[in-house]
PDB file of C-alpha atoms in Angstrom:
ATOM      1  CA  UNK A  17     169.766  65.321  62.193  1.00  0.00           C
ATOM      2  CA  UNK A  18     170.916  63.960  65.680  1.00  0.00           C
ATOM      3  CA  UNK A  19     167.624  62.261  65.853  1.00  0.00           C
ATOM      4  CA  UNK A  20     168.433  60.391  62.774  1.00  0.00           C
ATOM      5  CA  UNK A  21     171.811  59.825  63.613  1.00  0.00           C
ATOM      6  CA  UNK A  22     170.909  57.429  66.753  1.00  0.00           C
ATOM      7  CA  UNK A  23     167.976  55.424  65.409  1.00  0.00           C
ATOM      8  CA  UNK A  24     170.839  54.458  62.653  1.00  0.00           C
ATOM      9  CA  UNK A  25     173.512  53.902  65.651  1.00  0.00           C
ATOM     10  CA  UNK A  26     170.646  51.547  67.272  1.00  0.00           C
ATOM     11  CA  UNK A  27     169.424  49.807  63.706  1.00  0.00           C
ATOM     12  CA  UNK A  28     172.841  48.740  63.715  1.00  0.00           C
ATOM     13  CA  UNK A  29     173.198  47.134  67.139  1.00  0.00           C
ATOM     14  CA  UNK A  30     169.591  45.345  66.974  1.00  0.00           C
ATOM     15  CA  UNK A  31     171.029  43.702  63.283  1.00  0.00           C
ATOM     16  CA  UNK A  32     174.248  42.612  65.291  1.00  0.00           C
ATOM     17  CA  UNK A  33     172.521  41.493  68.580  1.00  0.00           C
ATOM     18  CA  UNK A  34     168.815  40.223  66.984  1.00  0.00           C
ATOM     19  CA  UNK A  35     169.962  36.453  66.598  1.00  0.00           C
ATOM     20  CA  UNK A  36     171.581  35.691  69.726  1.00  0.00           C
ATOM     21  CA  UNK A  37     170.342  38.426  72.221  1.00  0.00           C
ATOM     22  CA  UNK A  38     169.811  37.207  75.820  1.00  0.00           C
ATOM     23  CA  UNK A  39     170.505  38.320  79.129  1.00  0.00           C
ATOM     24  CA  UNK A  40     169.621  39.379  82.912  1.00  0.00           C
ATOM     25  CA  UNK A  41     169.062  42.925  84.301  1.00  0.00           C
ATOM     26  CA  UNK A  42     168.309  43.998  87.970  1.00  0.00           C
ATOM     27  CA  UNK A  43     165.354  46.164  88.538  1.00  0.00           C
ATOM     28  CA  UNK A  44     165.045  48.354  92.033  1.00  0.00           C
ATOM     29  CA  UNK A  45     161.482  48.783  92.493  1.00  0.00           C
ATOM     30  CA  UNK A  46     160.315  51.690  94.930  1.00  0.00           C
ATOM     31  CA  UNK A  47     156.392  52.551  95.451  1.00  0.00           C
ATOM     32  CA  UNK A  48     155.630  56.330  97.551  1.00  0.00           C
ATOM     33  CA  UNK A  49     152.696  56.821 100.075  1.00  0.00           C
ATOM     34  CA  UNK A  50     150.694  59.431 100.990  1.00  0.00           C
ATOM     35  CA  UNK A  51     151.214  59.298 104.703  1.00  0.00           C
ATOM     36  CA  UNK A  52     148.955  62.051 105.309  1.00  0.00           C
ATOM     37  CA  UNK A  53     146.148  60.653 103.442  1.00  0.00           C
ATOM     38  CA  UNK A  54     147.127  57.114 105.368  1.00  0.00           C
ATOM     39  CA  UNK A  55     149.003  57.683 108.026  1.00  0.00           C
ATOM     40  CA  UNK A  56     146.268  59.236 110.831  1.00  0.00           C
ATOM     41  CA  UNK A  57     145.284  62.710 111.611  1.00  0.00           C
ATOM     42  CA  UNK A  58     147.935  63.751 113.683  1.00  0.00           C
ATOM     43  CA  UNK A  59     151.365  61.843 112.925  1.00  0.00           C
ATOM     44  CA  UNK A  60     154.398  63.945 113.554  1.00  0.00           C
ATOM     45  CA  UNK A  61     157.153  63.851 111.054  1.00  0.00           C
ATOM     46  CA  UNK A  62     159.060  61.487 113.194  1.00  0.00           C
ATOM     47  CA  UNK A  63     156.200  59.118 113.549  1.00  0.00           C
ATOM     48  CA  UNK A  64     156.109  59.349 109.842  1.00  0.00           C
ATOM     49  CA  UNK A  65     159.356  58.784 108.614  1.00  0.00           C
ATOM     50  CA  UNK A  66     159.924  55.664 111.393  1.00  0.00           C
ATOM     51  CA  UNK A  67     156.160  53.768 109.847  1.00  0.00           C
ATOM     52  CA  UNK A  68     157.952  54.808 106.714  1.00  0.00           C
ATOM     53  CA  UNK A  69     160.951  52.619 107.557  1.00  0.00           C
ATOM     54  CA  UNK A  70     159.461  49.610 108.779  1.00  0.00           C
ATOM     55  CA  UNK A  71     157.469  49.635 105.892  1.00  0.00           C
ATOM     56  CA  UNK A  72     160.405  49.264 103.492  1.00  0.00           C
ATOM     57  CA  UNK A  73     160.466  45.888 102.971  1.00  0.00           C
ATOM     58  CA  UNK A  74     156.846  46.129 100.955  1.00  0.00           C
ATOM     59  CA  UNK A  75     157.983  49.655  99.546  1.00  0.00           C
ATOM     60  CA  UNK A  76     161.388  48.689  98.007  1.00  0.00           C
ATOM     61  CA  UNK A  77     161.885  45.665  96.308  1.00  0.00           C
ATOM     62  CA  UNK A  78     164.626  44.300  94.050  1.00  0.00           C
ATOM     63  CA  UNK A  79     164.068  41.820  90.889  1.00  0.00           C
ATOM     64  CA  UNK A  80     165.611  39.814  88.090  1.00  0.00           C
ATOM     65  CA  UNK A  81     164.635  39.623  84.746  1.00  0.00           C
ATOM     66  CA  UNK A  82     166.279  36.659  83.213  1.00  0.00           C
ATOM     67  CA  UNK A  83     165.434  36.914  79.230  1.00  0.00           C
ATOM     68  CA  UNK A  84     166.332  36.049  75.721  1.00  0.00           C
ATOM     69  CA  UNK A  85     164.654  37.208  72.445  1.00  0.00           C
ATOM     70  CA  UNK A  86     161.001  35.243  73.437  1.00  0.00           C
ATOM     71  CA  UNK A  87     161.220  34.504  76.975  1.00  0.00           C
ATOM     72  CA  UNK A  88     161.801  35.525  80.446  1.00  0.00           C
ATOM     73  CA  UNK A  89     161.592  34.648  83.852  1.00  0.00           C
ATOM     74  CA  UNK A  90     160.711  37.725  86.754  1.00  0.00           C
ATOM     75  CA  UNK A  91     161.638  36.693  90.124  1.00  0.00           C
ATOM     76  CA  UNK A  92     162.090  38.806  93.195  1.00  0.00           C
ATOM     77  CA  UNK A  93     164.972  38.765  95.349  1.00  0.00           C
ATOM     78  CA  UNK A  94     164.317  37.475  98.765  1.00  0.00           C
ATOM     79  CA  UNK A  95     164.542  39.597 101.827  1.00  0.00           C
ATOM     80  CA  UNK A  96     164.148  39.899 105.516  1.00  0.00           C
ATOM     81  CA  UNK A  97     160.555  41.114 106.552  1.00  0.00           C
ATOM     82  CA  UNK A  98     160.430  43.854 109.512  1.00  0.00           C
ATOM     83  CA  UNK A  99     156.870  44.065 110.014  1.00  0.00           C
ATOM     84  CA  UNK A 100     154.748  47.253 110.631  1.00  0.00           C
ATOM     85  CA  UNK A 101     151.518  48.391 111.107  1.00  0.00           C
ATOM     86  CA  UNK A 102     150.111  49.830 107.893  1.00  0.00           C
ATOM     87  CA  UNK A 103     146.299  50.123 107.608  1.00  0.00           C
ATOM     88  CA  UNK A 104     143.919  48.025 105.958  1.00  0.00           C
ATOM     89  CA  UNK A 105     146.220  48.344 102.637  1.00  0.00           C
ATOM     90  CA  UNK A 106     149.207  46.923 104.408  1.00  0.00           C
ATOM     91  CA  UNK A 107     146.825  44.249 105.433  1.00  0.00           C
ATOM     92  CA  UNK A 108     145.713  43.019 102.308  1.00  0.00           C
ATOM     93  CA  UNK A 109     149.373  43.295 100.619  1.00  0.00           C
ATOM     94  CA  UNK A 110     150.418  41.005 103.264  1.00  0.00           C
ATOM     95  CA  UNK A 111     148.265  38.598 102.331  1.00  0.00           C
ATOM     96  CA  UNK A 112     149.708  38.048  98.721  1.00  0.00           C
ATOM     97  CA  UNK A 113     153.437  37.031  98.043  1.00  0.00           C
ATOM     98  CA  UNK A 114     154.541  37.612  94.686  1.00  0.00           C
ATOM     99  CA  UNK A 115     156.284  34.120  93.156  1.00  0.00           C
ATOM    100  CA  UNK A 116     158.093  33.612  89.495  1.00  0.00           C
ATOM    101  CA  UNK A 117     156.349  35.274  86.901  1.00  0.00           C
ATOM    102  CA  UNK A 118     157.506  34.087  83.186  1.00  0.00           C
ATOM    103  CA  UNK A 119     156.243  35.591  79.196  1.00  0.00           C
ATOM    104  CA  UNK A 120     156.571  34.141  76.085  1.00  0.00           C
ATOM    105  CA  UNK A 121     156.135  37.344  73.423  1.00  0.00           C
ATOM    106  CA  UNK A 122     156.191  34.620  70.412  1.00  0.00           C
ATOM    107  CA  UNK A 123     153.495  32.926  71.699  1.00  0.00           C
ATOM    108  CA  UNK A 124     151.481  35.773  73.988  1.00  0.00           C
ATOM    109  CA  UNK A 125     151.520  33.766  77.027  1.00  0.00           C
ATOM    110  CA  UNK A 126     151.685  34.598  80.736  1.00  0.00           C
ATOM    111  CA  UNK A 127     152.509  32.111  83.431  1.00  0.00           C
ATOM    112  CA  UNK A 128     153.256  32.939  87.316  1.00  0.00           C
ATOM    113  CA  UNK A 129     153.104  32.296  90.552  1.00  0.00           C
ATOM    114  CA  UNK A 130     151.131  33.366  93.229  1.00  0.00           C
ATOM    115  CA  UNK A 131     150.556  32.836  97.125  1.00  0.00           C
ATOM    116  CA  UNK A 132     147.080  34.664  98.687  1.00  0.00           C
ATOM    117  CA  UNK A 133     146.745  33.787 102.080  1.00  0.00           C
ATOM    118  CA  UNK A 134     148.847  30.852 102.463  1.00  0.00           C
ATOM    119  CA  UNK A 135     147.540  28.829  99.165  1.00  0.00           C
ATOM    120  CA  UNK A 136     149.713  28.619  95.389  1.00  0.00           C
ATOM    121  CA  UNK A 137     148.372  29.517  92.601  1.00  0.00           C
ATOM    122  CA  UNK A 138     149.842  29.150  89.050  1.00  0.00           C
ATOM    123  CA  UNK A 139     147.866  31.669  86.587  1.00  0.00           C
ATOM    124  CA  UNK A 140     148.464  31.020  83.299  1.00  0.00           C
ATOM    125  CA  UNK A 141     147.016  33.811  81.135  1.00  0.00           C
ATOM    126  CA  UNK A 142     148.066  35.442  77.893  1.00  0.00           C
ATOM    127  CA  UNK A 143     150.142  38.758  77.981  1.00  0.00           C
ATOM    128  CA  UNK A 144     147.920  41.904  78.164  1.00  0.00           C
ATOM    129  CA  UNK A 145     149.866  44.772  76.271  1.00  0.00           C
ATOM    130  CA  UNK A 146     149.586  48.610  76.790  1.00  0.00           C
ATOM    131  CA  UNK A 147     148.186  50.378  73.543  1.00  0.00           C
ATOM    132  CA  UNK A 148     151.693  52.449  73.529  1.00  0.00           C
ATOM    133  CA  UNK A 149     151.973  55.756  72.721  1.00  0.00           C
ATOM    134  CA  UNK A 150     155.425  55.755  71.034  1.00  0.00           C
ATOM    135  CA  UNK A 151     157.592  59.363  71.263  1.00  0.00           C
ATOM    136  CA  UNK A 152     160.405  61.258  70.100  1.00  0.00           C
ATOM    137  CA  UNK A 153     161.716  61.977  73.884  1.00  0.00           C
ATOM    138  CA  UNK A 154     164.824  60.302  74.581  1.00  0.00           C
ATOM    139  CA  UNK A 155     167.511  59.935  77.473  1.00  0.00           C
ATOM    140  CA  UNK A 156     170.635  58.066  78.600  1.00  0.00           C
ATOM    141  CA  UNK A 157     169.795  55.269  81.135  1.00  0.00           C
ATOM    142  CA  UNK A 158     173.414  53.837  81.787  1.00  0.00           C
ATOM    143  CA  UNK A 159     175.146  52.962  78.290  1.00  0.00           C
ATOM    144  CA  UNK A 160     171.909  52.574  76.952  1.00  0.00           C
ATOM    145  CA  UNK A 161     169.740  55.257  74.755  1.00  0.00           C
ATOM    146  CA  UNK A 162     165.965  54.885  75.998  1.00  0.00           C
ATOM    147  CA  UNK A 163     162.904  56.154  74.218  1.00  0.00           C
ATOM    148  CA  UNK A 164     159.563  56.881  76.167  1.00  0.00           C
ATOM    149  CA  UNK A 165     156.522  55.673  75.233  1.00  0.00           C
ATOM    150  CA  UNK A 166     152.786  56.525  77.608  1.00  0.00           C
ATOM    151  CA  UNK A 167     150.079  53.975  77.869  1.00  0.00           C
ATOM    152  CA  UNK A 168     147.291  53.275  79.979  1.00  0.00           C
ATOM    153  CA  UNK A 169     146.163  50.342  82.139  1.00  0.00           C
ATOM    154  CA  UNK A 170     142.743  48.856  83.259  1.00  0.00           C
ATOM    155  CA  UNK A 171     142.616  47.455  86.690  1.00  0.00           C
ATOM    156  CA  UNK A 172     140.481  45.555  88.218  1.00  0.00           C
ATOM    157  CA  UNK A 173     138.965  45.594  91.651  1.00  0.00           C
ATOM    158  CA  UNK A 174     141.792  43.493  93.271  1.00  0.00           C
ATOM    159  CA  UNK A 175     145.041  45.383  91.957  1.00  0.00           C
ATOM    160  CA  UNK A 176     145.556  45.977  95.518  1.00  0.00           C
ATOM    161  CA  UNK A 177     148.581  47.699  94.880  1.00  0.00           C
ATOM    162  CA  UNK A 178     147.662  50.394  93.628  1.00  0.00           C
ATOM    163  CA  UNK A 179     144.981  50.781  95.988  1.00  0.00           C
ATOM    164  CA  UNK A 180     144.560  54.472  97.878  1.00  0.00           C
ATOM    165  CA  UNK A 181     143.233  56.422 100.530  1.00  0.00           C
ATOM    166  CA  UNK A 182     139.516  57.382  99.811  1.00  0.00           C
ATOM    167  CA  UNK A 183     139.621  61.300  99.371  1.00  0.00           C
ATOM    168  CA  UNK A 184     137.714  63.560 101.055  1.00  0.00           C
ATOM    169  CA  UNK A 185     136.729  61.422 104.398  1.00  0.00           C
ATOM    170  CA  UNK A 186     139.786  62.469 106.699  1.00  0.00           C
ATOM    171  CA  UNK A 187     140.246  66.035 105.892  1.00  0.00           C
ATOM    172  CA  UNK A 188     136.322  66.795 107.236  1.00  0.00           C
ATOM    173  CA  UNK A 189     136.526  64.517 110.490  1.00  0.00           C
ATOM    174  CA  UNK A 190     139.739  66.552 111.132  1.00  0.00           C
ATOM    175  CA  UNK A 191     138.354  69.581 111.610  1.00  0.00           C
ATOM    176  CA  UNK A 192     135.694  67.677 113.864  1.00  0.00           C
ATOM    177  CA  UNK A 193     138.561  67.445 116.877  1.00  0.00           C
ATOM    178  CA  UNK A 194     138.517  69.723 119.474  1.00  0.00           C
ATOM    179  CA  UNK A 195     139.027  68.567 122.448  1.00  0.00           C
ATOM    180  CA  UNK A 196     140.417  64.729 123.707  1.00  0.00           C
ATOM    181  CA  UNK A 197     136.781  63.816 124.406  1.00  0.00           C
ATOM    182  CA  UNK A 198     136.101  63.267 120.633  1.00  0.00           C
ATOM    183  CA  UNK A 199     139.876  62.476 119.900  1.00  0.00           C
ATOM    184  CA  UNK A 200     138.826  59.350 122.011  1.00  0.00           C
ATOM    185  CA  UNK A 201     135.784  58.569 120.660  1.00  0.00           C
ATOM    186  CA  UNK A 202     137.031  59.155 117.039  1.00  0.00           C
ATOM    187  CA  UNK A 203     139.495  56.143 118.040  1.00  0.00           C
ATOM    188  CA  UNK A 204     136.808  54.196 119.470  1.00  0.00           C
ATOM    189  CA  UNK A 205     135.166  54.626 115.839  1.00  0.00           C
ATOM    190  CA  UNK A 206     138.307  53.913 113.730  1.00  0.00           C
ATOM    191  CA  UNK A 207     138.455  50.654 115.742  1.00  0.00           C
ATOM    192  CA  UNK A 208     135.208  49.618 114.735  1.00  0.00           C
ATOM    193  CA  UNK A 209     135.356  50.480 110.618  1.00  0.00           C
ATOM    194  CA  UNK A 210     136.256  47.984 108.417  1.00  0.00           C
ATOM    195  CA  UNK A 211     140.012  48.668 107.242  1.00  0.00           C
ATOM    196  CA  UNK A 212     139.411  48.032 103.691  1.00  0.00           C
ATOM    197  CA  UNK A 213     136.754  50.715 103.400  1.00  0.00           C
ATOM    198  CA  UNK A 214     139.958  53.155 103.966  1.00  0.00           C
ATOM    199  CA  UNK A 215     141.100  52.642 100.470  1.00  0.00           C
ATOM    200  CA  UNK A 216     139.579  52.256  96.794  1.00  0.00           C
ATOM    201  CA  UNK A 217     141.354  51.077  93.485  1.00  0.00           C
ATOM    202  CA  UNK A 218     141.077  53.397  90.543  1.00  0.00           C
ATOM    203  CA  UNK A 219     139.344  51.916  87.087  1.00  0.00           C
ATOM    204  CA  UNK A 220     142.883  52.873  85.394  1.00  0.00           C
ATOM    205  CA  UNK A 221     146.156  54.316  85.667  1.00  0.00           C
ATOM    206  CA  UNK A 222     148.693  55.965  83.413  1.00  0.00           C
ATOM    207  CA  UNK A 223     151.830  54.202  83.186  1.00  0.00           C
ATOM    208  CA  UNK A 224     155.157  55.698  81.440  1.00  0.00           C
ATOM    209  CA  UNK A 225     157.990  53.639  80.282  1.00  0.00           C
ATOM    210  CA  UNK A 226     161.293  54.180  78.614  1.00  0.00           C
ATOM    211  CA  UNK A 227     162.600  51.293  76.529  1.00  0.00           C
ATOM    212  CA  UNK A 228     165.676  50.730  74.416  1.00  0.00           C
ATOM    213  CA  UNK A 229     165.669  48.995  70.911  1.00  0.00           C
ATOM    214  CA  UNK A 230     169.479  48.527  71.643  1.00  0.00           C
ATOM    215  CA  UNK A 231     168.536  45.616  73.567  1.00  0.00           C
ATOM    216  CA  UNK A 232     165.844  44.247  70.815  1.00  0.00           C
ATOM    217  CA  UNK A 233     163.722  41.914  72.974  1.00  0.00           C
ATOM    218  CA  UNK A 234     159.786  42.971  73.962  1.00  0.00           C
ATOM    219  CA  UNK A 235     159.778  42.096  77.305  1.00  0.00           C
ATOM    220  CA  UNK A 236     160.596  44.189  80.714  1.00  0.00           C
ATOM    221  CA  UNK A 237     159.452  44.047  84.548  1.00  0.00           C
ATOM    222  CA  UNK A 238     156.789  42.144  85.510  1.00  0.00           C
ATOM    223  CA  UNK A 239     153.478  42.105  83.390  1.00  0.00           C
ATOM    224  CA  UNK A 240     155.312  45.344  80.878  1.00  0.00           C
ATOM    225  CA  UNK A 241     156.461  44.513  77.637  1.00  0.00           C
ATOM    226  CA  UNK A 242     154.947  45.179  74.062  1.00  0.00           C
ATOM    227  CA  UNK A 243     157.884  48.014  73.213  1.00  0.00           C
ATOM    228  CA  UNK A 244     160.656  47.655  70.227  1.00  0.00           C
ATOM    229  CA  UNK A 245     163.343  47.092  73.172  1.00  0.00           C
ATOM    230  CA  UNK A 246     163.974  46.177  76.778  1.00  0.00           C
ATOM    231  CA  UNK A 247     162.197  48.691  78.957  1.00  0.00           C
ATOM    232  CA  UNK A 248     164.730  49.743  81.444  1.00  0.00           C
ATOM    233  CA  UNK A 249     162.470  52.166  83.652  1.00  0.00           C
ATOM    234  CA  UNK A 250     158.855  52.306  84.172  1.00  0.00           C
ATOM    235  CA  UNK A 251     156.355  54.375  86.037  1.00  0.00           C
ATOM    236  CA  UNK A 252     152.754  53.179  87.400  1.00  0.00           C
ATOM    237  CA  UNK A 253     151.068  55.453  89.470  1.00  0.00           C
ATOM    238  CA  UNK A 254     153.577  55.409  92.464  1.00  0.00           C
ATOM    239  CA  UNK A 255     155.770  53.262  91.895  1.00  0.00           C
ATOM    240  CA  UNK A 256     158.937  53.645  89.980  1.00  0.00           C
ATOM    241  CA  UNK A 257     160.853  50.669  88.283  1.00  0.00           C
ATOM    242  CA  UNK A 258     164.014  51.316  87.349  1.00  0.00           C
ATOM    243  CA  UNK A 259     167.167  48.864  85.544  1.00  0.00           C
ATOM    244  CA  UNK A 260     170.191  49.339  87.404  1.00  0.00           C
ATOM    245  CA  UNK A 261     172.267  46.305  86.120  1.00  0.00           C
ATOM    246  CA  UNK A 262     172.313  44.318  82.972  1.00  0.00           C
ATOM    247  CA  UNK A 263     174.855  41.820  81.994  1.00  0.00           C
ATOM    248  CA  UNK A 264     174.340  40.565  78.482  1.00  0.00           C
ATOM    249  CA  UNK A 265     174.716  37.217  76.910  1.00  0.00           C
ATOM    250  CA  UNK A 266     174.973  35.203  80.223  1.00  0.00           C
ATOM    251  CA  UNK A 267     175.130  31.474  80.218  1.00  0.00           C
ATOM    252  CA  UNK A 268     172.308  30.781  82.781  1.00  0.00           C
ATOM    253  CA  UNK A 269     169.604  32.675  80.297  1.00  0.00           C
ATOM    254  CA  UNK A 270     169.047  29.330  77.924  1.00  0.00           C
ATOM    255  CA  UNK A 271     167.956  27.728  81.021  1.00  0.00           C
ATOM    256  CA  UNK A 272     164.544  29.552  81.284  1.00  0.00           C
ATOM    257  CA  UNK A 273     161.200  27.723  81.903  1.00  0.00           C
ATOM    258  CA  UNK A 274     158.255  27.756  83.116  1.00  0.00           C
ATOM    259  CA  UNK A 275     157.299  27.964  87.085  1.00  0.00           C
ATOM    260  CA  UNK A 276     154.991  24.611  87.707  1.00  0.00           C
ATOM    261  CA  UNK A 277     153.880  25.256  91.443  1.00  0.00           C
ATOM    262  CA  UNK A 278     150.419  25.359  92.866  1.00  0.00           C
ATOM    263  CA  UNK A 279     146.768  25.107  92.011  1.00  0.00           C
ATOM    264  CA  UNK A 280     146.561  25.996  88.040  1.00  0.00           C
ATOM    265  CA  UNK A 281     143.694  28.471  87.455  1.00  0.00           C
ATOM    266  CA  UNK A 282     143.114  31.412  84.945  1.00  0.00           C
ATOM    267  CA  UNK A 283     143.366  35.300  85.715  1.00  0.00           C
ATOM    268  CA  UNK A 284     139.525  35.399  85.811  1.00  0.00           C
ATOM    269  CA  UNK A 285     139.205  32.470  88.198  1.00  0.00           C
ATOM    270  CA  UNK A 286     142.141  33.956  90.555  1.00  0.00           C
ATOM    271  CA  UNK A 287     140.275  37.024  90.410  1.00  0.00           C
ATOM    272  CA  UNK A 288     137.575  35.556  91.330  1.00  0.00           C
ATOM    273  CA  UNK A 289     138.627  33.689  94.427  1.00  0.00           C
ATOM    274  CA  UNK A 290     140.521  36.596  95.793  1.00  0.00           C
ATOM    275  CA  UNK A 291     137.456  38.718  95.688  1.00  0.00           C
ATOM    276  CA  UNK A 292     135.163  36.318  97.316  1.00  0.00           C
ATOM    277  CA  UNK A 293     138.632  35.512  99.935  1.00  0.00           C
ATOM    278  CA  UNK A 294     138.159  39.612 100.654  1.00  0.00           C
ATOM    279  CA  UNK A 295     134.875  39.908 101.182  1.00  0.00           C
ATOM    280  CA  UNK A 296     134.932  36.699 103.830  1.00  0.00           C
ATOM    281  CA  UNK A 297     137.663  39.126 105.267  1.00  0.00           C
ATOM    282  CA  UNK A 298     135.204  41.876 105.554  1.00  0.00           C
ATOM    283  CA  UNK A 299     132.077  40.011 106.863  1.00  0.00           C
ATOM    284  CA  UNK A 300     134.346  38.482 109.840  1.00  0.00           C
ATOM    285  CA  UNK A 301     135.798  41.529 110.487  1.00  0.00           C
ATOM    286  CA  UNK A 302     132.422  43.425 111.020  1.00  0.00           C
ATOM    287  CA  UNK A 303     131.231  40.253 112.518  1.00  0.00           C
ATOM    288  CA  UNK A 304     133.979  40.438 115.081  1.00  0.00           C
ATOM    289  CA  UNK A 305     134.559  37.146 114.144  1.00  0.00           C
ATOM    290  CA  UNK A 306     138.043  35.098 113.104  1.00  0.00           C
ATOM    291  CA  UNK A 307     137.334  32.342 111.364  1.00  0.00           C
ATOM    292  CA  UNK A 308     136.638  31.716 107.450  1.00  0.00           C
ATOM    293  CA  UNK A 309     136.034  29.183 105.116  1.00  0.00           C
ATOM    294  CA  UNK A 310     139.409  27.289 103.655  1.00  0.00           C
ATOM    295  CA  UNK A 311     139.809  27.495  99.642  1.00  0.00           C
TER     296      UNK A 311
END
């Protein structure tokens, strides 16, 4: 009966706010890491919590979603990089910097903005929706009743960011180390590996989001969207995205259009060149060499 009670409540906001809804909400993104799996043999928890802190910067991130019933524009707020040593991951994240990203759910389309290794891109694609799994589970997120719904994603091989630690590789060379002798030459080894053969990329992940129909637009952070309602908090693999301010009906929202900068290719073609861009990467690297081709 309660059940029944709030899907009424919220049919009767969406009626009210379906016409003219619009409006911008702040997202605080935060992404965990295994430090053990990437964080060396023998960090203490000092060590630990201070690569931890330097690494914040790439860890916690804030954004605006600027939207109306069709559109929005994703942008990320700008702040100060500390710089940290991080592993081959932290190396390749580097190398990308996140621009404007804006949908259009009327007409399926995808436009953003990317820089890989000093060059723009603008990717125009279409929007690539989670088969949701809709449920019954429901909580309070602020003044807002949110609904969960599971899906999962496909990656492909340069999602870096949800790249991880290899299993298996550390945990036997650990018990290897007995004495400083091989503690040195297991550093003399490291030194020599290509850092990218640290990590892999998983074929898919499960993602988890909780989205409310009282603010009836399908949109939400970054690439998400395809719900009955804003998504307010979403969870891919470890990273957590969660709304902490919305302000509705705003006047800058009308305003919202698409970003125009850089080199206009498709999501296959940027796939392609960062692939080939990583593998260069990999070849000097063994090679010893510093040097590479320009785009």
């Amino acid at each position: 009966m309660k059940y029944i009670f709030t899907c009424l409540a919220i049919v009767c906001t969406i009626a009210l706010q379906a016409q003219s809804i619009s409006g911008k909400a702040t997202y605080e993104s935060k992404t965990t890491v295994d430090m053990d799996g990437f964080g060396g043999r023998e960090m203490t928890d000092d060590m630990k919590k201070m690569i931890m802190e330097r690494m914040k910067s790439m860890l916690e991130k804030t954004y605006i979603l600027t939207f109306n019933k069709n559109e929005s524009l994703y942008t990320e707020e700008e702040h100060l990089e500390t710089g940290a040593s991080g592993g081959g991951m932290r190396m390749m994240m580097n190398s990308f910097s996140a621009g404007v990203q804006y949908k259009n759910t009327e007409t399926n389309e995808l436009v953003e903005e990317n820089e890989f290794f000093g060059k723009q891109f603008l990717i125009k694609d279409t929007i690539q929706n989670i088969n949701w799994t809709l449920t019954k589970e429901s909580k309070q997120i602020g003044q807002y009743i949110a609904f969960k719904a599971t899906g999962v994603k496909e990656l492909s091989d340069t999602d870096f960011q949800f790249a991880r630690r290899r299993g298996g590789r550390d945990g036997n060379r650990r018990g290897r180390i007995e004495n400083d002798t091989e503690k040195k030459q297991d550093t003399i080894e490291d030194s020599k590996k290509d850092p990218l053969e640290e990590i892999e990329i998983p074929k898919e992940i499960e993602i988890t989001a909780w989205y409310t129909p009282q603010i009836p637009t399908s949109t939400g952070p970054g690439e998400y969207g395809g719900l009955p309602g804003l998504i307010l908090e979403l969870n891919a693999h470890r990273t957590t995205i969660l709304c902490s301010k919305i302000e509705m009906n705003t006047k800058d929202t009308s305003d919202i259009k698409k970003p125009t900068k850089g080199k206009e290719v498709s999501r296959e073609e940027y796939q392609k060149i960062v692939k080939e861009k990583t593998e260069e990467m990999r070849a000097n690297f063994r090679g010893g060499g510093r040097g590479g081709r320009r785009f």
